[in-house]
mmCIF file of C-alpha atoms in Angstrom:
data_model
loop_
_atom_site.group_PDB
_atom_site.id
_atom_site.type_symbol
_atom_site.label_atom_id
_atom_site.label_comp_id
_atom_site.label_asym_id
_atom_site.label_seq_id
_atom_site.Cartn_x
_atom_site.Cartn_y
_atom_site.Cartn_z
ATOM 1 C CA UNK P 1 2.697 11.478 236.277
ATOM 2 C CA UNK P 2 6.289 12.984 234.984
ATOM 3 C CA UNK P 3 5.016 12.238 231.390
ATOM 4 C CA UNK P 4 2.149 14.255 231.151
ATOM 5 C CA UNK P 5 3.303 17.741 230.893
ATOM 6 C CA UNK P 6 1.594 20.586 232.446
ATOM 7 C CA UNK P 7 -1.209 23.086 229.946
ATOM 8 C CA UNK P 8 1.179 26.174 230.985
ATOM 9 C CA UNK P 9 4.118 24.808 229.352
ATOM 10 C CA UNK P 10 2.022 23.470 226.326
ATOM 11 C CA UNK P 11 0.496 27.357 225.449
ATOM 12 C CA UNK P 12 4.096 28.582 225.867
ATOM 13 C CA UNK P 13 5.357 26.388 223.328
ATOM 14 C CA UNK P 14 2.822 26.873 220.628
ATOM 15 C CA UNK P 15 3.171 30.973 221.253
ATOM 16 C CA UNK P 16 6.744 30.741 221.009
ATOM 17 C CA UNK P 17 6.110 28.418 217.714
ATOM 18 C CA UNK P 18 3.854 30.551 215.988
ATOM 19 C CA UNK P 19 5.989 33.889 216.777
ATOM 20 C CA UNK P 20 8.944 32.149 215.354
ATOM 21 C CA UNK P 21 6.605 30.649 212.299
ATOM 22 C CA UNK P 22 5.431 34.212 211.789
ATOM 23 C CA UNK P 23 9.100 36.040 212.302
ATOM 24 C CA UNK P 24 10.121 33.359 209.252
ATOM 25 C CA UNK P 25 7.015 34.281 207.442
ATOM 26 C CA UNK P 26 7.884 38.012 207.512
ATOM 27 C CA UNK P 27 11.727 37.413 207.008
ATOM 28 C CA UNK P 28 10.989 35.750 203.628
ATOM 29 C CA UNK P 29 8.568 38.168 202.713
ATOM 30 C CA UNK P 30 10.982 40.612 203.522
ATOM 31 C CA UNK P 31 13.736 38.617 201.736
ATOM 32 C CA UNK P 32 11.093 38.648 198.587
ATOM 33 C CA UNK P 33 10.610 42.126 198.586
ATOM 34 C CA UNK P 34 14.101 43.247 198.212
ATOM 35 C CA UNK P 35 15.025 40.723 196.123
ATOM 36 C CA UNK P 36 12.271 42.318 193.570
ATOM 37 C CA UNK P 37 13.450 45.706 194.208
ATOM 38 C CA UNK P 38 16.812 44.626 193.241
ATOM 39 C CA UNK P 39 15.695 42.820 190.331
ATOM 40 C CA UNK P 40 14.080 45.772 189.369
ATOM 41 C CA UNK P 41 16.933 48.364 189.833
ATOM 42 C CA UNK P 42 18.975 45.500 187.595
ATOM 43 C CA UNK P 43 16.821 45.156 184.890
ATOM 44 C CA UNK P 44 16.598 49.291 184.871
ATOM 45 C CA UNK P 45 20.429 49.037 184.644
ATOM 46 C CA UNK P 46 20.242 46.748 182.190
ATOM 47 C CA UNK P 47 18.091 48.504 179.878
ATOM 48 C CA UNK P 48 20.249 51.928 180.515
ATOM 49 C CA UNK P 49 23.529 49.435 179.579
ATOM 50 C CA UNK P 50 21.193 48.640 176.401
ATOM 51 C CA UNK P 51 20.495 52.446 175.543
ATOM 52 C CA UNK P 52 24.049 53.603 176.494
ATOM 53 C CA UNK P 53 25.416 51.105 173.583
ATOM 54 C CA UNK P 54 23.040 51.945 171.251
ATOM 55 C CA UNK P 55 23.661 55.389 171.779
ATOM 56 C CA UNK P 56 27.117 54.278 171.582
ATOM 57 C CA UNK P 57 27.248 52.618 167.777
ATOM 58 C CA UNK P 58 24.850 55.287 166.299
ATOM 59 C CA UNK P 59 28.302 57.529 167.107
ATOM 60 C CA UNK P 60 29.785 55.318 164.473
ATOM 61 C CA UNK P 61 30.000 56.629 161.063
ATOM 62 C CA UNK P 62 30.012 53.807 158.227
ATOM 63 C CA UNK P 63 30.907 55.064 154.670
ATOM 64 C CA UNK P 64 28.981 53.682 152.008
ATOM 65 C CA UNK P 65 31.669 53.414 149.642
ATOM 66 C CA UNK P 66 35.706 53.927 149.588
ATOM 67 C CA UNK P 67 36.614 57.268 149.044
ATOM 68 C CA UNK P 68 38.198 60.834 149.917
ATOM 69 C CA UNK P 69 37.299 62.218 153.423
ATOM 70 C CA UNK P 70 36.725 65.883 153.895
ATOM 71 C CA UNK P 71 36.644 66.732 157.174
ATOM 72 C CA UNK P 72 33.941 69.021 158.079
ATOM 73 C CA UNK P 73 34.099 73.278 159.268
ATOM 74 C CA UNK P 74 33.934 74.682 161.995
ATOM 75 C CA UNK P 75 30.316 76.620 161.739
ATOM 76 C CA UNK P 76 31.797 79.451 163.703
ATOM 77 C CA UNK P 77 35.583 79.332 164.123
ATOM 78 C CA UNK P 78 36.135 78.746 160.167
ATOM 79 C CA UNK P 79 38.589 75.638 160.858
ATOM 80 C CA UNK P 80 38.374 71.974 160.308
ATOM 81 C CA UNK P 81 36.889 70.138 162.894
ATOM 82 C CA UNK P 82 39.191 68.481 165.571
ATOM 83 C CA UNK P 83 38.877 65.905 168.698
ATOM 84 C CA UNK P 84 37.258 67.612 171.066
ATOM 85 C CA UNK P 85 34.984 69.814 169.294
ATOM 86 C CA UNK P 86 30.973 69.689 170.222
ATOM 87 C CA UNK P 87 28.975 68.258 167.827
ATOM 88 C CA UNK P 88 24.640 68.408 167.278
ATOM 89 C CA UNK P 89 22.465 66.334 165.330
ATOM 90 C CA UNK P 90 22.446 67.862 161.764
ATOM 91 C CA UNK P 91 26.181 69.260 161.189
ATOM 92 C CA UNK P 92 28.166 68.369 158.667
ATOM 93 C CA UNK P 93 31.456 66.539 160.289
ATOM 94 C CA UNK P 94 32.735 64.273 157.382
ATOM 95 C CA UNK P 95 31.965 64.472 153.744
ATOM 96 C CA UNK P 96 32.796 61.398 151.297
ATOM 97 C CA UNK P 97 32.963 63.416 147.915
ATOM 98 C CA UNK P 98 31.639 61.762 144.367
ATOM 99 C CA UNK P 99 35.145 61.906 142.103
ATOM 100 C CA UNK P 100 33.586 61.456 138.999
ATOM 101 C CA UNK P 101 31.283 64.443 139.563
ATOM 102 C CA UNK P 102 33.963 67.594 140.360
ATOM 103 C CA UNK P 103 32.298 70.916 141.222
ATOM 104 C CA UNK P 104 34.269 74.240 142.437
ATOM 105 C CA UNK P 105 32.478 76.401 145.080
ATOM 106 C CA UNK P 106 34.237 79.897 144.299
ATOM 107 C CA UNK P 107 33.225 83.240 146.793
ATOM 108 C CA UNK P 108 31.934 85.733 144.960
ATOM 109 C CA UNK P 109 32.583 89.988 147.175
ATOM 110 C CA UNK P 110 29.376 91.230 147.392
ATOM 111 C CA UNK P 111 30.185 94.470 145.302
ATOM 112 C CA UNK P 112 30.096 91.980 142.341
ATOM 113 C CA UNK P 113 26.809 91.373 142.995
ATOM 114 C CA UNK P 114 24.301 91.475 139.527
ATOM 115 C CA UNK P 115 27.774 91.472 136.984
ATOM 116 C CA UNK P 116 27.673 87.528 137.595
ATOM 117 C CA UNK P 117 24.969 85.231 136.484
ATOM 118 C CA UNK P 118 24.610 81.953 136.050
ATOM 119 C CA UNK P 119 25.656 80.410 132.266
ATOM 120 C CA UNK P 120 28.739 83.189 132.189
ATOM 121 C CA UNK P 121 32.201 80.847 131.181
ATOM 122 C CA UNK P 122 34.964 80.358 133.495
ATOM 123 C CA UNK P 123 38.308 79.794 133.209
ATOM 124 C CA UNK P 124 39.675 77.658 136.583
ATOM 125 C CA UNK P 125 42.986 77.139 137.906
ATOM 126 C CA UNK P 126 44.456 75.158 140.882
ATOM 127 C CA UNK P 127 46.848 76.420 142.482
ATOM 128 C CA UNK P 128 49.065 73.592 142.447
ATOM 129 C CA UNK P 129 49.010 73.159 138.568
ATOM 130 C CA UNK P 130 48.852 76.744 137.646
ATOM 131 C CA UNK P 131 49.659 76.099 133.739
ATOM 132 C CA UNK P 132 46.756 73.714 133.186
ATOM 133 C CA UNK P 133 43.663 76.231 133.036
ATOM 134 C CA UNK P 134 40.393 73.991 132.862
ATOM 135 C CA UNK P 135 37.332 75.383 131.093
ATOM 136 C CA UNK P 136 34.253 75.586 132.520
ATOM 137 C CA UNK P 137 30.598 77.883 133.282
ATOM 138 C CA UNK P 138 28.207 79.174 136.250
ATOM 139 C CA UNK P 139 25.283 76.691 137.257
ATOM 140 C CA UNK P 140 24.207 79.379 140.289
ATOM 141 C CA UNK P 141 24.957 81.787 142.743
ATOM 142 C CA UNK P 142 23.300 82.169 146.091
ATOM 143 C CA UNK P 143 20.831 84.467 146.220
ATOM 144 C CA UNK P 144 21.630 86.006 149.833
ATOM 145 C CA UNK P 145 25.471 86.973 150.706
ATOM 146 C CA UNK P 146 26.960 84.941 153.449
ATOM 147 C CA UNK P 147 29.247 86.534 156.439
ATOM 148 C CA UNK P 148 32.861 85.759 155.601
ATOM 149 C CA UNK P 149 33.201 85.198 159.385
ATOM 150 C CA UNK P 150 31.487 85.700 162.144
ATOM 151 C CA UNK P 151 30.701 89.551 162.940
ATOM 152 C CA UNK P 152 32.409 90.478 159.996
ATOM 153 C CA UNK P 153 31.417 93.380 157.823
ATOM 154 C CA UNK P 154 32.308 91.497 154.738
ATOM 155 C CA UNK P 155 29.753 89.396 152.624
ATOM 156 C CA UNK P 156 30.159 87.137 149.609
ATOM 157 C CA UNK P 157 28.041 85.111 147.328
ATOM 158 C CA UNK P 158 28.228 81.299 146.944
ATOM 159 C CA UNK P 159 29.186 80.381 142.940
ATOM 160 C CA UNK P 160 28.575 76.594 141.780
ATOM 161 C CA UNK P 161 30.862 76.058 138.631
ATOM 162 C CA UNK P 162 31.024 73.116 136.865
ATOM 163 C CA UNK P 163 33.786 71.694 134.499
ATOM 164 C CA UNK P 164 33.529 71.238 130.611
ATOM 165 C CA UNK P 165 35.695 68.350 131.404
ATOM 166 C CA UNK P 166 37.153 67.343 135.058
ATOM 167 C CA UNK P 167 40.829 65.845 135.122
ATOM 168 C CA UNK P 168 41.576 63.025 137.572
ATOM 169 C CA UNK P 169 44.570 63.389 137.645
ATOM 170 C CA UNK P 170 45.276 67.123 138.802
ATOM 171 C CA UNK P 171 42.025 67.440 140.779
ATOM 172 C CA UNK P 172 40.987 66.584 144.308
ATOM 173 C CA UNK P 173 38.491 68.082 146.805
ATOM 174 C CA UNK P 174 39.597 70.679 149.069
ATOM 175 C CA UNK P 175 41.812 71.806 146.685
ATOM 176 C CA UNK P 176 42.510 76.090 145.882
ATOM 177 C CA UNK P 177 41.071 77.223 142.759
ATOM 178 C CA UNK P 178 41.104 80.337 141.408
ATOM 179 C CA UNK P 179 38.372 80.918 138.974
ATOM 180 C CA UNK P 180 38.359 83.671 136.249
ATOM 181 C CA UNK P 181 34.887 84.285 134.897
ATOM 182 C CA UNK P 182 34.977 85.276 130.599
ATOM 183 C CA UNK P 183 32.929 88.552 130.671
ATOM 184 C CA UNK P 184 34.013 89.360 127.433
ATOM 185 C CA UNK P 185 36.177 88.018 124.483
ATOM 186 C CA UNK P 186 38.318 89.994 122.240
ATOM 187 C CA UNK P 187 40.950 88.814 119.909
ATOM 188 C CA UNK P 188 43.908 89.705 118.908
ATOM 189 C CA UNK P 189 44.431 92.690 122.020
ATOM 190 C CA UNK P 190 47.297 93.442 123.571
ATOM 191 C CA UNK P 191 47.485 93.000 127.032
ATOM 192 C CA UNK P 192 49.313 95.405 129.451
ATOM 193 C CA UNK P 193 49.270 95.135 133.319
ATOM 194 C CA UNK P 194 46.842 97.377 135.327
ATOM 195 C CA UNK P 195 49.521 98.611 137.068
ATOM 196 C CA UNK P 196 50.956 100.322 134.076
ATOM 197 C CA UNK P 197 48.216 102.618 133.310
ATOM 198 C CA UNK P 198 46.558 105.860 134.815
ATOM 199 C CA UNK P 199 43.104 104.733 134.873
ATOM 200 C CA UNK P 200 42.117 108.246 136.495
ATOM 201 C CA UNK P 201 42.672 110.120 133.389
ATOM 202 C CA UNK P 202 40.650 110.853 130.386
ATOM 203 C CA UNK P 203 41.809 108.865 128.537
ATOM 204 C CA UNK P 204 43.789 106.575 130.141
ATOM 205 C CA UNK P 205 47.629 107.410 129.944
ATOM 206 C CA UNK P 206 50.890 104.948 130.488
ATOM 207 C CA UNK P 207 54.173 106.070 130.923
ATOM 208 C CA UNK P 208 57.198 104.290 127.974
ATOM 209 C CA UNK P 209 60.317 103.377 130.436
ATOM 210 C CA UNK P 210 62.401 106.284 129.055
ATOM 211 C CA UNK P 211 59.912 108.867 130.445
ATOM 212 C CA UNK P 212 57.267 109.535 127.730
ATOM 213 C CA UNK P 213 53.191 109.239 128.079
ATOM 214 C CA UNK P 214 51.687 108.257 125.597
ATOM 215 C CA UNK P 215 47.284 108.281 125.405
ATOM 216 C CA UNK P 216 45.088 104.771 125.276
ATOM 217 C CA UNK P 217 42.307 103.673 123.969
ATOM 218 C CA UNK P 218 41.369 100.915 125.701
ATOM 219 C CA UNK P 219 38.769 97.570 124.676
ATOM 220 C CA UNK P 220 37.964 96.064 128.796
ATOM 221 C CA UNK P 221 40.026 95.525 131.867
ATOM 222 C CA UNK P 222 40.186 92.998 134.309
ATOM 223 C CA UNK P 223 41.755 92.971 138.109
ATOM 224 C CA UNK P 224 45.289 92.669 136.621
ATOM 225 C CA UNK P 225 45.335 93.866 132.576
ATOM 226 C CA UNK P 226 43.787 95.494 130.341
ATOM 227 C CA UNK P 227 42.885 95.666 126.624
ATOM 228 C CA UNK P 228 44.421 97.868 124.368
ATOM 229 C CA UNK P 229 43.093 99.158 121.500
ATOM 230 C CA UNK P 230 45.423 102.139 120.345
ATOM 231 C CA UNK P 231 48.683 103.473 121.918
ATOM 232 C CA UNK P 232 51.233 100.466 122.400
ATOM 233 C CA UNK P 233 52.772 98.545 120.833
ATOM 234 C CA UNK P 234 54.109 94.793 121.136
ATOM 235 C CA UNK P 235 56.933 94.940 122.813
ATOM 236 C CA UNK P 236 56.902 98.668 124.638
ATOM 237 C CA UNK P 237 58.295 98.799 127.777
ATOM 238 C CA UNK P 238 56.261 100.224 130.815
ATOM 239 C CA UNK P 239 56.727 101.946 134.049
ATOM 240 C CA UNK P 240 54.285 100.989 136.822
ATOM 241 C CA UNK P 241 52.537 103.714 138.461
ATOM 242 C CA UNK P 242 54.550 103.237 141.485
ATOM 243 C CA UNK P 243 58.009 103.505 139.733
ATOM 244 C CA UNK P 244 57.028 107.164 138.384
ATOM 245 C CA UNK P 245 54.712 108.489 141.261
#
């Protein structure tokens, strides 16, 4: 009978069925698989994408208030800090100053050491209003001397000064002060330059500009005068110690 098909051709057909169920089976396992590797390797890209832009925004620096910027130093090189520059967690690169509460950091040579103490009064000028002199005194000096630059032989001390009164108007951070501390006050002395007098004698001698020494007695000297007690008089005109050898 043509409709009755032969057992042969029957097996061959439900071996080639089940291989080809099977081969689909392990396809979409297959399929599966990879798909969940990739959907792992996303979602580990994803979360690096996360951590790269928090990294990203904790770069950001958000000032807490409107203000003056002051760039940050250079631990090494002594310079302000410029694009490019390597930075680590805990260095200073920006500083947003309080205004109402001016302070001036002065350097203080190390062969000063122990003549400067905290309390002494200070006299402070900028540089760019020289005339104005603004009174102040020593809250501390560092108690270990610093490098003034890498490998250098020199040292100097840190000095915090604060101001009697702080002007607005004249003073902003960053800017050159020179600071003068008051060792000593005497009234009514005549001041003559340093330069004037022979501090190698005993005592001290100054040549008149027509050629004549005359002997000092002198109160205190500072880097660039000095008191005198005896000798001059208002008005006397010098030679330096270069101009007569």
């Amino acid at each position: 009978d043509p409709e009755i098909l032969r057992p042969g051709l029957s097996v061959r057909a439900e071996v080639a069925h089940a291989t080809a169920t099977a081969e689909h089976h392990a396809a979409l396992a297959g399929a599966r698989l990879e798909a969940q590797v990739k959907r792992i390797a996303f979602e580990k890209a994803e979360r690096k994408l996360v951590a790269a832009r928090e990294q990203l925004a904790s770069l950001d620096v958000h000032a807490p208030r409107d203000g003056v910027v002051l760039i940050g130093t250079h631990p090494w090189e002594g310079r302000k800090l410029k694009v490019g520059d390597n930075i680590w967690p805990g260095l200073t690169i920006v500083r947003l100053p309080d205004l109402s509460d001016m302070v001036v950091q002065a350097r203080l040579d190390d062969v000063d050491d122990g003549r400067i103490h905290a309390g002494m009064a200070v006299r402070c000028f900028v540089d760019a209003f020289a005339d104005r002199p603004l009174a102040g005194h020593i809250t501390a000096v560092s108690p270990v001397a610093q490098e003034v630059a890498q490998l250098s032989t020199r040292r100097y001390f840190t000095v915090r000064i604060e101001l009697d009164e702080a002007d607005p108007e004249i003073l902003r951070p960053g800017l050159s002060v020179r600071a003068e501390v008051i060792t000593r006050s005497i009234d009514d002395a005549l001041l003559v330059p340093r330069t004037a007098i022979d501090l190698l004698t005993q005592p001290p001698r100054a040549q008149r500009a027509a050629g004549t020494e005359v002997e000092l007695e002198l109160e205190a000297c500072d880097a660039q005068r000095c008191a005198v007690r005896s000798g001059l008089a208002e008005g006397d005109r010098l030679r330096t110690l270069e101009a007569h050898g």
